[in-house]
Coordinates of C-alpha atoms and ligand atoms in Angstrom, one line a residue:
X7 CA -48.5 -136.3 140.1
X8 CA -46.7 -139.6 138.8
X9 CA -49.0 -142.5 138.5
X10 CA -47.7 -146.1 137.9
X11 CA -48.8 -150.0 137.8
X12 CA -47.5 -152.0 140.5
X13 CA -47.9 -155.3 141.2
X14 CA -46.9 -157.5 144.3
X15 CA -48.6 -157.8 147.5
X16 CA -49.6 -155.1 149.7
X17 CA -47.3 -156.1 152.8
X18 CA -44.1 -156.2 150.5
X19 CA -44.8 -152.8 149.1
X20 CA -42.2 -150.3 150.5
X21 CA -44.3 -147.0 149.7
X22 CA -45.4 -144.4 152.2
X23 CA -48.8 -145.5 152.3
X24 CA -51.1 -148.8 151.0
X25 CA -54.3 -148.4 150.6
X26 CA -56.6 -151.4 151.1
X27 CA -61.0 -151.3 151.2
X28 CA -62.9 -152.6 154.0
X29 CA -66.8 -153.0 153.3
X30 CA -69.3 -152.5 156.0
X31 CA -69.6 -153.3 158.3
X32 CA -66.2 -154.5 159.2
X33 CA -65.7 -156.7 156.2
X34 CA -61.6 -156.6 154.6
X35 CA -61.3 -157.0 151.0
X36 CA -58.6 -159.5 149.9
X37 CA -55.9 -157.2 149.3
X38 CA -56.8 -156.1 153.4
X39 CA -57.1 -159.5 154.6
X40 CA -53.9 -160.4 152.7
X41 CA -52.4 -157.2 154.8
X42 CA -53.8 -158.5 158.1
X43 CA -52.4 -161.9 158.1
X44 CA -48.9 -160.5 157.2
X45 CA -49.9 -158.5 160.3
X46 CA -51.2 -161.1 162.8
X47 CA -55.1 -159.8 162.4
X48 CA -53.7 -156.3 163.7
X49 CA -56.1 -154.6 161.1
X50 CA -59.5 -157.3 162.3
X51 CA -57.9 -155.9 166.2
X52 CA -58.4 -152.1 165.2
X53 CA -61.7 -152.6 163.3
X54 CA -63.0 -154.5 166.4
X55 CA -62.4 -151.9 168.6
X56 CA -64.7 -149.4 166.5
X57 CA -62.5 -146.8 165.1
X58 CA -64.2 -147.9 161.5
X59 CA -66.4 -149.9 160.6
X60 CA -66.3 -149.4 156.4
X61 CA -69.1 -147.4 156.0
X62 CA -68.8 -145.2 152.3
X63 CA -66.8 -142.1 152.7
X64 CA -64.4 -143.2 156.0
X65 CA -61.3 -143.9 156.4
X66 CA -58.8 -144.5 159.1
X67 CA -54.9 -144.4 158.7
X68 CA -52.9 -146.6 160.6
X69 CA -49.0 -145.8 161.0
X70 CA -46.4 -148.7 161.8
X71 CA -48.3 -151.7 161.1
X72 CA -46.4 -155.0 162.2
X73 CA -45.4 -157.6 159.5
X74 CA -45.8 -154.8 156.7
X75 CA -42.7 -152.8 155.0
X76 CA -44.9 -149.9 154.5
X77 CA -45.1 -146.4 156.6
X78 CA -48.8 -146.4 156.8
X79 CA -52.1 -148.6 156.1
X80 CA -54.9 -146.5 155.1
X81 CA -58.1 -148.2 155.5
X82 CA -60.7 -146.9 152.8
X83 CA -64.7 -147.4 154.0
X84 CA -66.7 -149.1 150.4
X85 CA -70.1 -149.2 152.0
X86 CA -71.7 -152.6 151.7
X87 CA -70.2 -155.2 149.6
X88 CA -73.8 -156.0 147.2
X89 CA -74.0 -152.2 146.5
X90 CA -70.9 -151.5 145.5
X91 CA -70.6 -150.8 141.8
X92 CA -68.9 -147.8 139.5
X93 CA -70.6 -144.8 141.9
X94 CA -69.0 -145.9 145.0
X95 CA -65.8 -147.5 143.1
X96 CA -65.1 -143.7 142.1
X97 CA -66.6 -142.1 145.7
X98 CA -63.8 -144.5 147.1
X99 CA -61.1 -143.4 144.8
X100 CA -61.8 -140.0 145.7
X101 CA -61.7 -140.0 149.3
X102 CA -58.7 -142.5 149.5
X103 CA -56.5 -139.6 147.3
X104 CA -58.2 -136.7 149.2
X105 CA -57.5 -138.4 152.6
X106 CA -53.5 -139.0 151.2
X107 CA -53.4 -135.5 149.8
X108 CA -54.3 -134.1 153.7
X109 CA -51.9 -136.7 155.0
X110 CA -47.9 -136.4 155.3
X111 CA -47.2 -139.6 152.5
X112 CA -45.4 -138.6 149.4
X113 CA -46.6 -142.0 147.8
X114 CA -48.7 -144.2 147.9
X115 CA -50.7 -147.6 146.1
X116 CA -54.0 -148.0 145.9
X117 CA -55.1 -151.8 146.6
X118 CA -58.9 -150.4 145.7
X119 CA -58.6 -151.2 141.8
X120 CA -58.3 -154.3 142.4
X121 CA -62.3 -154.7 143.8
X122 CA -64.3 -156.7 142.5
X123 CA -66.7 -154.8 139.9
X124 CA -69.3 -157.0 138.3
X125 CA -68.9 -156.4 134.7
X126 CA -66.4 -153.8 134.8
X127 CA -62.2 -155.1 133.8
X128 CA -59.3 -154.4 135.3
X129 CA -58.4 -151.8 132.3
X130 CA -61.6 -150.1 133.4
X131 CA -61.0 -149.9 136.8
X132 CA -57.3 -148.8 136.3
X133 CA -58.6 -146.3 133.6
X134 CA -61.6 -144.7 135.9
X135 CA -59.3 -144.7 139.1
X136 CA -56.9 -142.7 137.4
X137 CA -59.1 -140.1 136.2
X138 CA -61.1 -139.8 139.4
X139 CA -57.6 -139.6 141.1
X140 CA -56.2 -136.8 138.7
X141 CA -59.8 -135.5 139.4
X142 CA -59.4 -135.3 143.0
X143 CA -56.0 -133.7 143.1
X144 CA -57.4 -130.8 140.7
X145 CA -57.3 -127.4 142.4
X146 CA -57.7 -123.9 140.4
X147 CA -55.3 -121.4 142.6
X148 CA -53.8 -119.1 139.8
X149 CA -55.6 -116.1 141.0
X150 CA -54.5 -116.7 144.9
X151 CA -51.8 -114.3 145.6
X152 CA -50.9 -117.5 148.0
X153 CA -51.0 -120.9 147.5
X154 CA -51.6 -123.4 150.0
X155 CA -48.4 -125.2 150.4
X156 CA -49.6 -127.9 153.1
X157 CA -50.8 -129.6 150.1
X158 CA -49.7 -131.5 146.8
X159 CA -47.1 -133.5 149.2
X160 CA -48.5 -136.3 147.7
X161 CA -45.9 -137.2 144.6
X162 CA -46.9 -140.7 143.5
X163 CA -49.7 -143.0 143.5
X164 CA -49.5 -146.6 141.9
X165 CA -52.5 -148.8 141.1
X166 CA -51.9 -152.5 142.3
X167 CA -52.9 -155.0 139.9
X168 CA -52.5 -158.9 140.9
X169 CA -49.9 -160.2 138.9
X170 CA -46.9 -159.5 136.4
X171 CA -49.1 -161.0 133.3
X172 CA -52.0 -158.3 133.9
X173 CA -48.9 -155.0 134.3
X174 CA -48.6 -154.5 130.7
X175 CA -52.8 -154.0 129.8
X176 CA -52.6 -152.2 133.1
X177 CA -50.1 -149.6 131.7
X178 CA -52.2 -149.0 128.3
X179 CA -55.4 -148.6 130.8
X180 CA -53.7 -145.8 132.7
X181 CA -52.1 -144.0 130.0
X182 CA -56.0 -143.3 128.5
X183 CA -57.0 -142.3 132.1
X184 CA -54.2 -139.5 132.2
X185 CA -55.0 -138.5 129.0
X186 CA -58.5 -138.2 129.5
X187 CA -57.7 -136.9 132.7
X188 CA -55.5 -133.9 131.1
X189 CA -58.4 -133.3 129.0
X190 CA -60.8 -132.9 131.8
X191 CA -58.2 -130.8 133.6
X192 CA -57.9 -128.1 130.7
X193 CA -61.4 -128.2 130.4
X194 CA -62.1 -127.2 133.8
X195 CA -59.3 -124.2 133.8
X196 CA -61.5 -123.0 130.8
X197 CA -64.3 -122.8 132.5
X198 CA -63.2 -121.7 135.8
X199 CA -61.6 -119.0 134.1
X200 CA -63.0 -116.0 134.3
X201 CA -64.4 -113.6 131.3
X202 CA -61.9 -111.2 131.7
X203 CA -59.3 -113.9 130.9
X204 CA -61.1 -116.5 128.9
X205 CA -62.0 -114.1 126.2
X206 CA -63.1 -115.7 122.6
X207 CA -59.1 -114.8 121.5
X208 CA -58.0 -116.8 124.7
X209 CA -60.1 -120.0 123.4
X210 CA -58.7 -119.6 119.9
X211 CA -54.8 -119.2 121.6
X212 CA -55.4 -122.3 123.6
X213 CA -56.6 -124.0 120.5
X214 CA -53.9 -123.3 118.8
X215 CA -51.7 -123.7 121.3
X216 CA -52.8 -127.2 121.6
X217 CA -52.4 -127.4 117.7
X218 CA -48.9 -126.5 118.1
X219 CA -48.0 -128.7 120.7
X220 CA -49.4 -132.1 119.3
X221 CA -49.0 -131.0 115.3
X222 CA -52.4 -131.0 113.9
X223 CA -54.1 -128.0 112.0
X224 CA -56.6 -125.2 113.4
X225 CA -57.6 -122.0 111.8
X226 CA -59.2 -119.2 113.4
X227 CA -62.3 -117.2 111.5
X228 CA -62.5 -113.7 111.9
X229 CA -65.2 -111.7 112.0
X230 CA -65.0 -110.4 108.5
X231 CA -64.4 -114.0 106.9
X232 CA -67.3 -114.9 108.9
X233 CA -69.6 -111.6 107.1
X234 CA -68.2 -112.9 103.6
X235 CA -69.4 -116.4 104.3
X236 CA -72.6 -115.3 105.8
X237 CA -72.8 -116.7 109.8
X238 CA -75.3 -113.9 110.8
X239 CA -76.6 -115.6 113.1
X240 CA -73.5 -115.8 114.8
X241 CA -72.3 -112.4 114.6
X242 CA -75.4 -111.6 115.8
X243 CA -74.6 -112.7 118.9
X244 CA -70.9 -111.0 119.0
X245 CA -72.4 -107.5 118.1
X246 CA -72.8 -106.0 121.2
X247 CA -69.4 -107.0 122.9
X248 CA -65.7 -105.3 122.7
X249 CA -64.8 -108.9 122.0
X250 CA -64.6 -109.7 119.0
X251 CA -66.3 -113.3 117.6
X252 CA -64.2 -115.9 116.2
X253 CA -65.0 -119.5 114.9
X254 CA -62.2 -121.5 115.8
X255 CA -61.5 -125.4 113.5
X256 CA -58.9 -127.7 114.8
X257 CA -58.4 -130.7 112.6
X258 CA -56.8 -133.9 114.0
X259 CA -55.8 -136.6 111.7
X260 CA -54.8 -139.6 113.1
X261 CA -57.3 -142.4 111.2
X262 CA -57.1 -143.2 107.4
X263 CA -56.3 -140.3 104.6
X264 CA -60.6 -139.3 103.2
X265 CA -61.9 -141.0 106.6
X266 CA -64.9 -139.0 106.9
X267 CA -64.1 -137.1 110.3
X268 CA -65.8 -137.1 113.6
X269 CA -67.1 -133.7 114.0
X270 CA -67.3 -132.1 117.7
X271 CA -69.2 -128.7 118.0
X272 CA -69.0 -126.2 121.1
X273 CA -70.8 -123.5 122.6
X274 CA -67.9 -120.7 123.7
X275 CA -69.7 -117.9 125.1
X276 CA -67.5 -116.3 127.2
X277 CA -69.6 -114.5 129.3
X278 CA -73.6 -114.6 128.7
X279 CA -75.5 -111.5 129.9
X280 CA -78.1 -112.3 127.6
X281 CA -77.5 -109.2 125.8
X282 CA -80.6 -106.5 125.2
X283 CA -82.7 -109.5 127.2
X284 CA -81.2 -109.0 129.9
X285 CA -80.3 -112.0 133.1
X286 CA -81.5 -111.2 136.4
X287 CA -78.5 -110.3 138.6
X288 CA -78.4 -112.9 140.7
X289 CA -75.8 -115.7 140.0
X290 CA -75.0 -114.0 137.2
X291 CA -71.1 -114.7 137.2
X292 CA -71.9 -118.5 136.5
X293 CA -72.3 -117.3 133.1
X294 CA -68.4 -117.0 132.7
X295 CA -69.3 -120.7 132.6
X296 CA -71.4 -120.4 129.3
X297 CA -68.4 -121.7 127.4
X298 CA -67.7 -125.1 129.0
X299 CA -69.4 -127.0 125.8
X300 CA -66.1 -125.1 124.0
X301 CA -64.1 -126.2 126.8
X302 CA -65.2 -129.8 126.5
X303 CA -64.2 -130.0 123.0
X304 CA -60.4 -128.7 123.3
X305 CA -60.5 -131.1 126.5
X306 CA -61.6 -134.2 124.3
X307 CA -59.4 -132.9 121.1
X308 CA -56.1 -132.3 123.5
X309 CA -57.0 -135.9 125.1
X310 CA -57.6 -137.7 122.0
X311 CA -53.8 -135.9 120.6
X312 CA -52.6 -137.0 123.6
X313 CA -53.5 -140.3 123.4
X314 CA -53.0 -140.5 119.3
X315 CA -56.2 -141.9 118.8
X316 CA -56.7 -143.9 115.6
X317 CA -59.3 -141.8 114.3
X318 CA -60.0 -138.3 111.9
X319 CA -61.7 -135.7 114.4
X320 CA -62.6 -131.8 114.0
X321 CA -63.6 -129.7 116.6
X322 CA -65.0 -126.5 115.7
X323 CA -66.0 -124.2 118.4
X324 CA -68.1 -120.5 117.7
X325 CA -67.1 -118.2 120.2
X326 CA -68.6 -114.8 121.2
X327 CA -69.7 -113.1 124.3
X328 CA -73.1 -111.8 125.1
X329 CA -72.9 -108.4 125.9
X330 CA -75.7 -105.4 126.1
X331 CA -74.7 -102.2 124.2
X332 CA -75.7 -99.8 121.9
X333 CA -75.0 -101.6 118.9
X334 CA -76.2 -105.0 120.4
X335 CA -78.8 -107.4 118.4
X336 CA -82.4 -106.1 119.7
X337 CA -85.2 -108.5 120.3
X338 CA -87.2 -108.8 117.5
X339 CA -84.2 -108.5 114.9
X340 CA -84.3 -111.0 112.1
X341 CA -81.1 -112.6 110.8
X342 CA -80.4 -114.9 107.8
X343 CA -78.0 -117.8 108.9
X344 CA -75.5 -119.7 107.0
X345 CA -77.5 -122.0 105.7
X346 CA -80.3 -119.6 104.3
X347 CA -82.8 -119.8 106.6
X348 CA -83.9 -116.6 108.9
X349 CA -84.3 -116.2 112.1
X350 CA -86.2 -113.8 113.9
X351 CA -84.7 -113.4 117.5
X352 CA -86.8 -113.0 119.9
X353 CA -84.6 -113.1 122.8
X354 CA -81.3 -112.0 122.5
X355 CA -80.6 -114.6 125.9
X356 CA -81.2 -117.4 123.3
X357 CA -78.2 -116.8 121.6
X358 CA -76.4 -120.5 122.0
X359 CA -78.6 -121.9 119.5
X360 CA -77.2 -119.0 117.0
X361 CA -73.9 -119.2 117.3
X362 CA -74.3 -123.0 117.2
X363 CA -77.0 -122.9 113.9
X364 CA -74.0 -121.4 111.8
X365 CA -71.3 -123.5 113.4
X366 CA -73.4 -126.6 112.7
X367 CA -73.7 -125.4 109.1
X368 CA -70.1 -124.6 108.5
X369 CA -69.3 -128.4 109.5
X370 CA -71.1 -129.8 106.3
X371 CA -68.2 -129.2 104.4
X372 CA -65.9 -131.5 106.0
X373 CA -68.5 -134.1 104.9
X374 CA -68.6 -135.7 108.8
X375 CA -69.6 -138.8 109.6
X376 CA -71.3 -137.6 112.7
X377 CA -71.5 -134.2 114.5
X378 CA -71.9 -133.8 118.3
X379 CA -72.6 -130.7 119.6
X380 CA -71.9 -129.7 123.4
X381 CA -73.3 -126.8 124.6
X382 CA -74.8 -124.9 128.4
X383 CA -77.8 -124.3 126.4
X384 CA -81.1 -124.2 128.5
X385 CA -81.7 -123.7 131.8
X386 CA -85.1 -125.8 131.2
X387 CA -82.4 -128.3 131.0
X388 CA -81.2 -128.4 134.6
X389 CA -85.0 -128.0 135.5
X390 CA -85.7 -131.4 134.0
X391 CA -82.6 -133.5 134.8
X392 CA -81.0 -131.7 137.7
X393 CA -77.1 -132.1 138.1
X394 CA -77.0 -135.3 137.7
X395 CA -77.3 -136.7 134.0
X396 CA -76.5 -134.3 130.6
X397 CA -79.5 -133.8 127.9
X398 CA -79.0 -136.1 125.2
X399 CA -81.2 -135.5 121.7
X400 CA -79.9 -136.9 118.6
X401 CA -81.3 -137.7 115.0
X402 CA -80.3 -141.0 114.6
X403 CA -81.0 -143.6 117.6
X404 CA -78.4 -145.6 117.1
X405 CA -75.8 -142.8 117.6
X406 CA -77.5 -141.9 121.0
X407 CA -77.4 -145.6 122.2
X408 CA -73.9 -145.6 121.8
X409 CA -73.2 -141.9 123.7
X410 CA -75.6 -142.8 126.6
X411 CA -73.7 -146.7 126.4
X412 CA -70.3 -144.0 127.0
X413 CA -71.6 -142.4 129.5
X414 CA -72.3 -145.3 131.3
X415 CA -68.9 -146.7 131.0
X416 CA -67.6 -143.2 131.9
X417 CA -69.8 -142.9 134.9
X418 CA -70.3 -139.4 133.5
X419 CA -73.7 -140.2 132.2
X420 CA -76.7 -138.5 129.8
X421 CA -80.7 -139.0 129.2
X422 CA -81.9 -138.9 126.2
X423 CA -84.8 -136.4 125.7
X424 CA -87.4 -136.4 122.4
X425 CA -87.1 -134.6 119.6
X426 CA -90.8 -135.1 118.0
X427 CA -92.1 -132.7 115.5
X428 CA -94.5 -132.1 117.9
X429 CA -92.1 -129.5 119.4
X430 CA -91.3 -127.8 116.2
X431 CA -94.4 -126.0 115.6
X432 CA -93.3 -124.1 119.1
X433 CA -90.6 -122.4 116.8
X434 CA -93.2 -120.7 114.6
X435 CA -92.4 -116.9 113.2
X436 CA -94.8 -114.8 111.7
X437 CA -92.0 -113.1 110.5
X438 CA -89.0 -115.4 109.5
X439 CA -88.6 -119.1 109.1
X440 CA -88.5 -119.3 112.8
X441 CA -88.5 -118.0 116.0
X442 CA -85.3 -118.7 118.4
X443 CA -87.3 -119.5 121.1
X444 CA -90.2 -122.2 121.8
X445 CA -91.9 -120.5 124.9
X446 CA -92.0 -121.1 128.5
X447 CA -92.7 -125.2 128.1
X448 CA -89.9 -127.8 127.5
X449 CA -87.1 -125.5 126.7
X450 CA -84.5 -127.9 126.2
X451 CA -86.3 -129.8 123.6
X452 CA -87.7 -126.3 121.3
X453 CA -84.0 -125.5 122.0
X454 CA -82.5 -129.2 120.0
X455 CA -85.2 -128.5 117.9
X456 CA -83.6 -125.0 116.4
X457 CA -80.2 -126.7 116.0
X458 CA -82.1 -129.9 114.2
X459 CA -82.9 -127.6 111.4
X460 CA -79.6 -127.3 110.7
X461 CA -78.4 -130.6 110.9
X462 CA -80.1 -132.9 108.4
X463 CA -77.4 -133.9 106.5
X464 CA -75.9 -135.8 108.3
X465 CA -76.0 -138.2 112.0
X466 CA -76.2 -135.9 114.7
X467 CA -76.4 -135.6 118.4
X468 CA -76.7 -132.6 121.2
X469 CA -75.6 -132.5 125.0
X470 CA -77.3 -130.2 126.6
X471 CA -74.4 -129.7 130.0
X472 CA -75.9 -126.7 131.3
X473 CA -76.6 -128.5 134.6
X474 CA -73.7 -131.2 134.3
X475 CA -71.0 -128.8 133.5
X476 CA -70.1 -126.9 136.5
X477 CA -71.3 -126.9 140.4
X478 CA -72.6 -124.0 142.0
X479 CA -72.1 -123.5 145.8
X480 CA -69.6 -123.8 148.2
X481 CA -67.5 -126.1 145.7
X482 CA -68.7 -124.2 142.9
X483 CA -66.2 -125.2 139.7
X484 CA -65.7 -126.7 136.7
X485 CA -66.9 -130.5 136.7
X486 CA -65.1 -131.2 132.8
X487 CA -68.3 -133.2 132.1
X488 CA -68.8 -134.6 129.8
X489 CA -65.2 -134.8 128.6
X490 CA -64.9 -138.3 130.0
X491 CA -68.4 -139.5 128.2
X492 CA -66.7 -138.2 124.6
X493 CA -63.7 -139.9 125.0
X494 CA -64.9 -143.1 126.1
X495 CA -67.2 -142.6 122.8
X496 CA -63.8 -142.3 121.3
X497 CA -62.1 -145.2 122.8
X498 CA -65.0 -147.2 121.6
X499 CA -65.4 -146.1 118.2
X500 CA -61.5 -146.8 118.1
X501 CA -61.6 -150.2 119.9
X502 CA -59.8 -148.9 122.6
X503 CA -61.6 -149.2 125.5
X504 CA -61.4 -152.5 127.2
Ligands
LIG23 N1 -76.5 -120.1 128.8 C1 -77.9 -120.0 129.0 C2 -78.5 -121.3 129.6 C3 -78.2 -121.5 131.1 C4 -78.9 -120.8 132.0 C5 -77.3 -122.5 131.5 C6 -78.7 -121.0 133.4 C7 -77.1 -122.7 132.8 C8 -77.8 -122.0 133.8 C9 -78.6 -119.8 127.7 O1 -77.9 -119.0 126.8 C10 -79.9 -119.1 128.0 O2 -79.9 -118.0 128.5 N2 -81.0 -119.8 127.8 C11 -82.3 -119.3 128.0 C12 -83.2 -119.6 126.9 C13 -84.5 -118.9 126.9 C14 -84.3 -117.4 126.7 C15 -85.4 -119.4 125.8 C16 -82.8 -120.0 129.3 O3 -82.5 -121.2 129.5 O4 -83.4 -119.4 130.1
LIG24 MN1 -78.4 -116.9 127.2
LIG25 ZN1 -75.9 -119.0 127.0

């Protein structure tokens, strides 16, 4: 898909399809009522006979509209005019590209990002419009023997913007939405991937890949390297598989030489059986999704390359799968972790937090300014916040203000959760230094509490995307949450976003 800026009024344009809103109930935008008095009120004619009437979600196509130089008008519903805000912005996005993708235009420009959005600018709007459009047109069809050829006839979209002077900030706007929208693409292949194919040597490939590609560093730990250095906790979790664990570090380096980095941390288990403990059967291939925090990061890390972000960040992602076996970790086991302190593991299902304990550990010594880690840790997690907002803990406040601020402007948002001392004493061994797991009562929050042991040196945070990360269902997939909260995090830290 080509995306470009256009400018110019919507009856000049010469593409196979404009787009224009209409609010409800029969309300045109301006972009629509500059289109309808090109075309002698032919658009307030149609809407009066009730074929729309600009409620959320429809949308009627019109072909051969007088007075315009277009094929078609399509006329995208916004819902009512006082509600409309960055939800229904994206929902009309979305169903103006689906509705093109289904129709026989090539090309098309979308009149919506020019809406009115209290508070929101026109870079935002271009920026969000382009990712939800790249969004929309995402399909995962490698393992159909046939693909569905009806579709991807659409070649071309371009967002309108009003006038010559605004093109240029327009363009810089939708070059970070296709980047962050190739990020969130790669993310979600990861993760719809399945465990035969996205192994812990497939991550480490496609990081490197990446690495090669865009010219920065990333090394891959073995499993020996790892024994020398002493991630027990990690290899714990590896034992049991024919795959073999790796810790993979990407380095990018575009801010100042000794900028202390921006360190990004994912969960990569490729496939979580939860080991001698067992998962019920049922749903149990959604685990192949246990790895999107890893795909987040390489989704954030290939965006920010591709946008050559100002700014030093590392990603390093632990990577094992879960597996049952003979020489698997038992319950009950107790392992000393990186950083000295054992761990008696109690559940062999809780095994994010271990591969994460020694990840989080290993970052010290790139001496970060702040690490974020992204992980499908608890399931206690989608119990309290459903699908809607990510887990968001953090040890210094000011750090999650500015993450929950991104996922705002992201629409892609979090909630932040405590991380009291209260919760702690849940994590108590008689055994080892602690237990990996708090009991039946607030999961997610014994669960940050494990990984804030390990991360007092410096300004950390923790998503929690086990119920933000993928759907379930009949359009069960990848979302690439929270890829587009990180990089807005990004574009702020860098001054970018505007
Ligand atoms: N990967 C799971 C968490 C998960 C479960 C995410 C279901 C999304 C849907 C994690 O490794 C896990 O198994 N967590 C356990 C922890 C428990 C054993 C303390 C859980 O949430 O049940
Ligand atoms: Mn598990
Ligand atoms: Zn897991």
């Amino acid at each position: 898909m080509k995306f470009s800026i256009k400018s110019g009024s919507p009856e000049k344009q010469r593409s196979a399809c404009v787009v224009v809103g209409v609010f409800e109930s029969r309300k045109l935008s301006a972009p629509a009522q500059a289109l309808d008095k090109a075309a002698g009120e032919y658009l307030e004619k149609v809407l009066r006979g009730g074929d729309m009437d600009g409620k959320a979600g429809s949308t009627l196509m019109l072909h051969q509209v007088p007075g315009t130089l277009c094929e078609r008008v399509l006329l995208v519903g916004l819902g009512k005019e006082k509600e409309f805000r960055a939800r229904e912005y994206a929902r009309a996005i979305r169903c103006a590209v689906k509705t093109l993708n289904d129709s026989g235009a090539t090309d098309a420009v979308l009149y919506l990002t020019l809406l009115d959005l209290r508070k929101r600018s026109l870079a935002w709007r271009i920026r969000q419009a382009t990712i939800v459009a790249r969004e929309t047109i995402y399909r995962f069809d490698r393992f159909k023997s046939k693909q569905d050829e009806a579709r991807h006839r659409l070649r071309r979209i371009g967002f309108a913007v009003d006038k010559r002077a605004d093109v240029a900030a327009a363009e810089v706007a939708l070059a970070q939405g296709i980047g962050i929208g190739e990020g969130i693409a790669l993310t979600r292949d990861l993760g719809n991937l399945p465990a035969n194919h996205c192994t812990p040597a497939h991550l480490a490939a496609t990081a490197q890949a990446l690495a090669q590609e865009y010219g920065f560093d990333c090394e891959v730990l073995e499993a020996p390297e790892m024994e020398a250095l002493g991630m027990n906790a990690l290899l714990a979790v590896g034992r049991g598989s024919r795959q073999a664990p790796k810790l993979i570090v990407a380095h990018y380096r575009g801010g100042k030489e000794g900028e202390a980095p921006l360190v990004l941390v994912g969960k990569g288990i490729t496939f979580d059986s939860g080991g001698i403990s067992l998962k019920p059967g049922a749903d149990m291939d959604e685990m192949k999704y246990d790895m999107c925090g890893a795909a987040t990061v390489l989704g954030v890390l290939k965006a920010c390359a591709a946008l050559q972000l100002p700014l030093n960040l590392s990603v390093i992602v632990p990577t094992a799968e879960n597996m049952p076996s003979g020489d698997a970790t038992r319950p009950g086991d107790i392992v000393t972790s990186l950083s000295g302190q054992t761990i008696e593991i109690l559940n062999t299902d809780a095994e994010g937090r271990l591969i994460l304990c020694d990840a989080l550990t290993y970052a010290e010594r790139f001496a970060p300014k702040t690490v974020i880690d992204v992980a499908t840790l608890t399931g206690a997690c989608v119990v309290a916040l459903g699908h809607v907002a990510s887990g968001l803990f953090a040890n210094d406040e000011a750090l999650a203000h500015e993450l929950l601020a991104a996922g705002e402007a992201a629409n892609d948002r979090a909630w932040q959760l405590p991380l009291w001392d209260d919760y702690q004493e849940l994590l108590k061994s008689p055994f080892a230094d602690m237990a990996n797991i708090g009991g039946r009562w607030g999961g997610a929050i014994t669960a940050a509490c494990f990984l804030s042991r390990f991360t007092k040196k410096y300004e950390w945070a923790h998503l929690d995307i086990a119920g933000t990360a993928w759907k379930s269902g009949a359009d069960k997939g990848a979302t690439g949450r929270p890829v587009s909260l990180l990089a807005h995090y990004l574009l702020q830290h860098a001054g970018l976003a505007l």
